[in-house]
Amino acid sequence: GMLIWMSAWAWRRHTDNRLRRAALTELDMLTRRFADDQTAFVQAVSTLLRRCAVSRFSASNVAGLIGEPWLEFLDRHGGNQEFMRGPGRILLTGPYAPQPMVDTNVLAGIARRWITRVLHPAQVRSANGNDSPLLLAVEGNKSRANPPT
């Protein structure tokens, strides 16, 4: 009995961690891929955060948020004012600026902290057991990055 319970617990924990690991892996990939293109990096981080938010909170709660309401949402759900009053504010203008003034390491750190807080295993439970849009997108990126040989 105990072995079955421990196996089930371990499997559930692995599954719960999968979404967070996928998002953090993608963030690392974006950091390398857009090391020389700050505009593209800010756009990609913004898209990743939105996909994480939709995966965690549902599209109806997130999809229509733009501008400051989007930053407020990020802060309210784990951002600790790093978006409205901190360097994460670059998400408002950075995706549209030809040369945004952004420290990509700082933005990656803010995104990493937000993803880690919001996609904590205790909070990520799919009601229907389906993979999230984030996980599907990340796994799709991995298969394109590593085609079978």
JSON list of C-alpha atoms in Angstrom, two decimals:
[
{"chain": "A", "resi": 1, "resn": "GLY", "atom": "CA", "xyz": [0.00, 0.00, 0.00]},
{"chain": "A", "resi": 2, "resn": "MET", "atom": "CA", "xyz": [2.69, 2.48, 1.00]},
{"chain": "A", "resi": 3, "resn": "LEU", "atom": "CA", "xyz": [4.75, 1.79, -2.13]},
{"chain": "A", "resi": 4, "resn": "ILE", "atom": "CA", "xyz": [1.75, 2.47, -4.37]},
{"chain": "A", "resi": 5, "resn": "TRP", "atom": "CA", "xyz": [0.98, 5.72, -2.51]},
{"chain": "A", "resi": 6, "resn": "MET", "atom": "CA", "xyz": [4.62, 6.86, -2.78]},
{"chain": "A", "resi": 7, "resn": "SER", "atom": "CA", "xyz": [4.73, 6.02, -6.48]},
{"chain": "A", "resi": 8, "resn": "ALA", "atom": "CA", "xyz": [1.50, 7.95, -7.11]},
{"chain": "A", "resi": 9, "resn": "TRP", "atom": "CA", "xyz": [2.82, 10.93, -5.10]},
{"chain": "A", "resi": 10, "resn": "ALA", "atom": "CA", "xyz": [6.11, 10.96, -7.02]},
{"chain": "A", "resi": 11, "resn": "TRP", "atom": "CA", "xyz": [4.33, 10.77, -10.39]},
{"chain": "A", "resi": 12, "resn": "ARG", "atom": "CA", "xyz": [1.97, 13.62, -9.49]},
{"chain": "A", "resi": 13, "resn": "ARG", "atom": "CA", "xyz": [4.85, 15.79, -8.30]},
{"chain": "A", "resi": 14, "resn": "HIS", "atom": "CA", "xyz": [6.76, 15.12, -11.53]},
{"chain": "A", "resi": 15, "resn": "THR", "atom": "CA", "xyz": [3.69, 16.04, -13.60]},
{"chain": "A", "resi": 16, "resn": "ASP", "atom": "CA", "xyz": [3.03, 19.18, -11.53]},
{"chain": "A", "resi": 17, "resn": "ASN", "atom": "CA", "xyz": [6.63, 20.35, -12.00]},
{"chain": "A", "resi": 18, "resn": "ARG", "atom": "CA", "xyz": [6.57, 19.76, -15.77]},
{"chain": "A", "resi": 19, "resn": "LEU", "atom": "CA", "xyz": [4.85, 23.04, -16.66]},
{"chain": "A", "resi": 20, "resn": "ARG", "atom": "CA", "xyz": [7.20, 25.15, -14.55]},
{"chain": "A", "resi": 21, "resn": "ARG", "atom": "CA", "xyz": [10.27, 23.33, -15.88]},
{"chain": "A", "resi": 22, "resn": "ALA", "atom": "CA", "xyz": [9.05, 23.78, -19.46]},
{"chain": "A", "resi": 23, "resn": "ALA", "atom": "CA", "xyz": [8.54, 27.53, -18.97]},
{"chain": "A", "resi": 24, "resn": "LEU", "atom": "CA", "xyz": [11.94, 28.00, -17.31]},
{"chain": "A", "resi": 25, "resn": "THR", "atom": "CA", "xyz": [13.62, 25.97, -20.07]},
{"chain": "A", "resi": 26, "resn": "GLU", "atom": "CA", "xyz": [11.99, 28.19, -22.67]},
{"chain": "A", "resi": 27, "resn": "LEU", "atom": "CA", "xyz": [13.10, 31.32, -20.81]},
{"chain": "A", "resi": 28, "resn": "ASP", "atom": "CA", "xyz": [16.69, 30.05, -20.85]},
{"chain": "A", "resi": 29, "resn": "MET", "atom": "CA", "xyz": [16.41, 29.32, -24.57]},
{"chain": "A", "resi": 30, "resn": "LEU", "atom": "CA", "xyz": [15.03, 32.81, -25.25]},
{"chain": "A", "resi": 31, "resn": "THR", "atom": "CA", "xyz": [17.86, 34.40, -23.28]},
{"chain": "A", "resi": 32, "resn": "ARG", "atom": "CA", "xyz": [20.41, 32.65, -25.51]},
{"chain": "A", "resi": 33, "resn": "ARG", "atom": "CA", "xyz": [18.49, 33.04, -28.76]},
{"chain": "A", "resi": 34, "resn": "PHE", "atom": "CA", "xyz": [17.89, 36.78, -28.43]},
{"chain": "A", "resi": 35, "resn": "ALA", "atom": "CA", "xyz": [21.14, 37.78, -26.70]},
{"chain": "A", "resi": 36, "resn": "ASP", "atom": "CA", "xyz": [21.79, 40.39, -29.41]},
{"chain": "A", "resi": 37, "resn": "ASP", "atom": "CA", "xyz": [18.19, 41.52, -30.05]},
{"chain": "A", "resi": 38, "resn": "GLN", "atom": "CA", "xyz": [16.67, 43.23, -27.04]},
{"chain": "A", "resi": 39, "resn": "THR", "atom": "CA", "xyz": [13.40, 44.11, -28.80]},
{"chain": "A", "resi": 40, "resn": "ALA", "atom": "CA", "xyz": [12.81, 40.48, -29.78]},
{"chain": "A", "resi": 41, "resn": "PHE", "atom": "CA", "xyz": [13.79, 39.35, -26.27]},
{"chain": "A", "resi": 42, "resn": "VAL", "atom": "CA", "xyz": [11.26, 41.66, -24.59]},
{"chain": "A", "resi": 43, "resn": "GLN", "atom": "CA", "xyz": [8.57, 40.52, -27.04]},
{"chain": "A", "resi": 44, "resn": "ALA", "atom": "CA", "xyz": [9.38, 36.86, -26.43]},
{"chain": "A", "resi": 45, "resn": "VAL", "atom": "CA", "xyz": [9.41, 37.23, -22.63]},
{"chain": "A", "resi": 46, "resn": "SER", "atom": "CA", "xyz": [6.10, 39.08, -22.76]},
{"chain": "A", "resi": 47, "resn": "THR", "atom": "CA", "xyz": [4.58, 36.27, -24.84]},
{"chain": "A", "resi": 48, "resn": "LEU", "atom": "CA", "xyz": [5.97, 33.60, -22.52]},
{"chain": "A", "resi": 49, "resn": "LEU", "atom": "CA", "xyz": [4.56, 35.33, -19.43]},
{"chain": "A", "resi": 50, "resn": "ARG", "atom": "CA", "xyz": [1.17, 35.63, -21.12]},
{"chain": "A", "resi": 51, "resn": "ARG", "atom": "CA", "xyz": [1.17, 31.94, -22.03]},
{"chain": "A", "resi": 52, "resn": "CYS", "atom": "CA", "xyz": [2.10, 31.05, -18.45]},
{"chain": "A", "resi": 53, "resn": "ALA", "atom": "CA", "xyz": [-0.69, 33.25, -17.15]},
{"chain": "A", "resi": 54, "resn": "VAL", "atom": "CA", "xyz": [-3.24, 31.70, -19.50]},
{"chain": "A", "resi": 55, "resn": "SER", "atom": "CA", "xyz": [-2.06, 28.22, -18.47]},
{"chain": "A", "resi": 56, "resn": "ARG", "atom": "CA", "xyz": [-2.44, 29.06, -14.79]},
{"chain": "A", "resi": 57, "resn": "PHE", "atom": "CA", "xyz": [-5.41, 31.45, -14.69]},
{"chain": "A", "resi": 58, "resn": "SER", "atom": "CA", "xyz": [-7.37, 30.74, -17.92]},
{"chain": "A", "resi": 59, "resn": "ALA", "atom": "CA", "xyz": [-7.70, 32.83, -21.05]},
{"chain": "A", "resi": 60, "resn": "SER", "atom": "CA", "xyz": [-10.86, 34.58, -19.86]},
{"chain": "A", "resi": 61, "resn": "ASN", "atom": "CA", "xyz": [-8.95, 36.14, -16.95]},
{"chain": "A", "resi": 62, "resn": "VAL", "atom": "CA", "xyz": [-5.84, 37.10, -18.94]},
{"chain": "A", "resi": 63, "resn": "ALA", "atom": "CA", "xyz": [-6.41, 37.46, -22.68]},
{"chain": "A", "resi": 64, "resn": "GLY", "atom": "CA", "xyz": [-7.90, 40.97, -22.63]},
{"chain": "A", "resi": 65, "resn": "LEU", "atom": "CA", "xyz": [-5.30, 42.49, -20.33]},
{"chain": "A", "resi": 66, "resn": "ILE", "atom": "CA", "xyz": [-2.97, 45.02, -21.97]},
{"chain": "A", "resi": 67, "resn": "GLY", "atom": "CA", "xyz": [-0.90, 47.95, -20.79]},
{"chain": "A", "resi": 68, "resn": "GLU", "atom": "CA", "xyz": [-0.89, 48.78, -17.11]},
{"chain": "A", "resi": 69, "resn": "PRO", "atom": "CA", "xyz": [-3.72, 46.34, -16.24]},
{"chain": "A", "resi": 70, "resn": "TRP", "atom": "CA", "xyz": [-1.47, 43.55, -17.56]},
{"chain": "A", "resi": 71, "resn": "LEU", "atom": "CA", "xyz": [1.44, 44.72, -15.39]},
{"chain": "A", "resi": 72, "resn": "GLU", "atom": "CA", "xyz": [-0.90, 45.03, -12.39]},
{"chain": "A", "resi": 73, "resn": "PHE", "atom": "CA", "xyz": [-2.03, 41.46, -13.00]},
{"chain": "A", "resi": 74, "resn": "LEU", "atom": "CA", "xyz": [1.58, 40.24, -13.11]},
{"chain": "A", "resi": 75, "resn": "ASP", "atom": "CA", "xyz": [2.37, 42.07, -9.85]},
{"chain": "A", "resi": 76, "resn": "ARG", "atom": "CA", "xyz": [-0.81, 40.87, -8.14]},
{"chain": "A", "resi": 77, "resn": "HIS", "atom": "CA", "xyz": [0.09, 37.28, -8.96]},
{"chain": "A", "resi": 78, "resn": "GLY", "atom": "CA", "xyz": [3.70, 37.07, -7.84]},
{"chain": "A", "resi": 79, "resn": "GLY", "atom": "CA", "xyz": [5.42, 40.08, -9.36]},
{"chain": "A", "resi": 80, "resn": "ASN", "atom": "CA", "xyz": [6.04, 41.98, -6.11]},
{"chain": "A", "resi": 81, "resn": "GLN", "atom": "CA", "xyz": [5.80, 45.35, -7.90]},
{"chain": "A", "resi": 82, "resn": "GLU", "atom": "CA", "xyz": [8.65, 44.41, -10.24]},
{"chain": "A", "resi": 83, "resn": "PHE", "atom": "CA", "xyz": [6.39, 45.07, -13.23]},
{"chain": "A", "resi": 84, "resn": "MET", "atom": "CA", "xyz": [4.47, 48.24, -12.34]},
{"chain": "A", "resi": 85, "resn": "ARG", "atom": "CA", "xyz": [7.26, 50.00, -10.44]},
{"chain": "A", "resi": 86, "resn": "GLY", "atom": "CA", "xyz": [10.36, 48.09, -11.42]},
{"chain": "A", "resi": 87, "resn": "PRO", "atom": "CA", "xyz": [12.37, 47.01, -14.43]},
{"chain": "A", "resi": 88, "resn": "GLY", "atom": "CA", "xyz": [9.55, 44.76, -15.66]},
{"chain": "A", "resi": 89, "resn": "ARG", "atom": "CA", "xyz": [7.78, 47.93, -16.77]},
{"chain": "A", "resi": 90, "resn": "ILE", "atom": "CA", "xyz": [9.76, 47.57, -20.01]},
{"chain": "A", "resi": 91, "resn": "LEU", "atom": "CA", "xyz": [7.02, 45.17, -21.11]},
{"chain": "A", "resi": 92, "resn": "LEU", "atom": "CA", "xyz": [4.86, 48.23, -21.83]},
{"chain": "A", "resi": 93, "resn": "THR", "atom": "CA", "xyz": [7.15, 49.83, -24.39]},
{"chain": "A", "resi": 94, "resn": "GLY", "atom": "CA", "xyz": [10.03, 47.43, -25.06]},
{"chain": "A", "resi": 95, "resn": "PRO", "atom": "CA", "xyz": [8.24, 45.22, -27.58]},
{"chain": "A", "resi": 96, "resn": "TYR", "atom": "CA", "xyz": [7.58, 48.28, -29.74]},
{"chain": "A", "resi": 97, "resn": "ALA", "atom": "CA", "xyz": [10.85, 50.17, -29.36]},
{"chain": "A", "resi": 98, "resn": "PRO", "atom": "CA", "xyz": [13.62, 49.77, -31.94]},
{"chain": "A", "resi": 99, "resn": "GLN", "atom": "CA", "xyz": [16.29, 49.94, -29.21]},
{"chain": "A", "resi": 100, "resn": "PRO", "atom": "CA", "xyz": [14.68, 49.33, -25.81]},
{"chain": "A", "resi": 101, "resn": "MET", "atom": "CA", "xyz": [16.78, 50.21, -22.79]},
{"chain": "A", "resi": 102, "resn": "VAL", "atom": "CA", "xyz": [16.67, 46.88, -21.01]},
{"chain": "A", "resi": 103, "resn": "ASP", "atom": "CA", "xyz": [19.06, 44.73, -19.08]},
{"chain": "A", "resi": 104, "resn": "THR", "atom": "CA", "xyz": [18.11, 41.33, -20.44]},
{"chain": "A", "resi": 105, "resn": "ASN", "atom": "CA", "xyz": [19.57, 39.57, -17.39]},
{"chain": "A", "resi": 106, "resn": "VAL", "atom": "CA", "xyz": [17.39, 41.64, -15.07]},
{"chain": "A", "resi": 107, "resn": "LEU", "atom": "CA", "xyz": [14.25, 41.03, -17.15]},
{"chain": "A", "resi": 108, "resn": "ALA", "atom": "CA", "xyz": [15.04, 37.31, -17.35]},
{"chain": "A", "resi": 109, "resn": "GLY", "atom": "CA", "xyz": [15.43, 37.25, -13.56]},
{"chain": "A", "resi": 110, "resn": "ILE", "atom": "CA", "xyz": [12.08, 38.95, -13.01]},
{"chain": "A", "resi": 111, "resn": "ALA", "atom": "CA", "xyz": [10.41, 36.55, -15.43]},
{"chain": "A", "resi": 112, "resn": "ARG", "atom": "CA", "xyz": [12.09, 33.56, -13.76]},
{"chain": "A", "resi": 113, "resn": "ARG", "atom": "CA", "xyz": [10.88, 34.61, -10.30]},
{"chain": "A", "resi": 114, "resn": "TRP", "atom": "CA", "xyz": [7.33, 35.22, -11.58]},
{"chain": "A", "resi": 115, "resn": "ILE", "atom": "CA", "xyz": [7.18, 31.86, -13.39]},
{"chain": "A", "resi": 116, "resn": "THR", "atom": "CA", "xyz": [8.56, 30.04, -10.35]},
{"chain": "A", "resi": 117, "resn": "ARG", "atom": "CA", "xyz": [5.98, 31.65, -8.03]},
{"chain": "A", "resi": 118, "resn": "VAL", "atom": "CA", "xyz": [2.98, 31.37, -10.30]},
{"chain": "A", "resi": 119, "resn": "LEU", "atom": "CA", "xyz": [3.66, 27.91, -11.69]},
{"chain": "A", "resi": 120, "resn": "HIS", "atom": "CA", "xyz": [4.48, 26.40, -8.32]},
{"chain": "A", "resi": 121, "resn": "PRO", "atom": "CA", "xyz": [3.42, 22.74, -8.31]},
{"chain": "A", "resi": 122, "resn": "ALA", "atom": "CA", "xyz": [0.85, 23.29, -5.57]},
{"chain": "A", "resi": 123, "resn": "GLN", "atom": "CA", "xyz": [-0.92, 25.82, -7.81]},
{"chain": "A", "resi": 124, "resn": "VAL", "atom": "CA", "xyz": [-0.71, 24.02, -11.15]},
{"chain": "A", "resi": 125, "resn": "ARG", "atom": "CA", "xyz": [-3.38, 21.39, -11.38]},
{"chain": "A", "resi": 126, "resn": "SER", "atom": "CA", "xyz": [-5.19, 20.85, -14.64]},
{"chain": "A", "resi": 127, "resn": "ALA", "atom": "CA", "xyz": [-8.86, 20.23, -13.98]},
{"chain": "A", "resi": 128, "resn": "ASN", "atom": "CA", "xyz": [-9.25, 18.05, -17.05]},
{"chain": "A", "resi": 129, "resn": "GLY", "atom": "CA", "xyz": [-5.78, 16.54, -17.22]},
{"chain": "A", "resi": 130, "resn": "ASN", "atom": "CA", "xyz": [-5.00, 18.11, -20.61]},
{"chain": "A", "resi": 131, "resn": "ASP", "atom": "CA", "xyz": [-1.63, 19.64, -21.34]},
{"chain": "A", "resi": 132, "resn": "SER", "atom": "CA", "xyz": [-1.57, 23.41, -21.13]},
{"chain": "A", "resi": 133, "resn": "PRO", "atom": "CA", "xyz": [-0.99, 25.69, -24.13]},
{"chain": "A", "resi": 134, "resn": "LEU", "atom": "CA", "xyz": [2.40, 26.59, -22.64]},
{"chain": "A", "resi": 135, "resn": "LEU", "atom": "CA", "xyz": [3.57, 23.02, -22.36]},
{"chain": "A", "resi": 136, "resn": "LEU", "atom": "CA", "xyz": [2.41, 22.14, -25.85]},
{"chain": "A", "resi": 137, "resn": "ALA", "atom": "CA", "xyz": [4.20, 25.19, -27.29]},
{"chain": "A", "resi": 138, "resn": "VAL", "atom": "CA", "xyz": [7.43, 24.46, -25.41]},
{"chain": "A", "resi": 139, "resn": "GLU", "atom": "CA", "xyz": [7.45, 20.80, -26.41]},
{"chain": "A", "resi": 140, "resn": "GLY", "atom": "CA", "xyz": [6.78, 21.88, -30.00]},
{"chain": "A", "resi": 141, "resn": "ASN", "atom": "CA", "xyz": [9.81, 24.21, -29.84]},
{"chain": "A", "resi": 142, "resn": "LYS", "atom": "CA", "xyz": [11.98, 21.37, -28.55]},
{"chain": "A", "resi": 143, "resn": "SER", "atom": "CA", "xyz": [10.98, 19.08, -31.38]},
{"chain": "A", "resi": 144, "resn": "ARG", "atom": "CA", "xyz": [11.79, 21.79, -33.96]},
{"chain": "A", "resi": 145, "resn": "ALA", "atom": "CA", "xyz": [15.09, 22.59, -32.24]},
{"chain": "A", "resi": 146, "resn": "ASN", "atom": "CA", "xyz": [16.09, 18.92, -32.12]},
{"chain": "A", "resi": 147, "resn": "PRO", "atom": "CA", "xyz": [14.74, 17.21, -35.24]},
{"chain": "A", "resi": 148, "resn": "PRO", "atom": "CA", "xyz": [15.11, 13.44, -35.36]},
{"chain": "A", "resi": 149, "resn": "THR", "atom": "CA", "xyz": [18.26, 12.25, -37.09]}
]
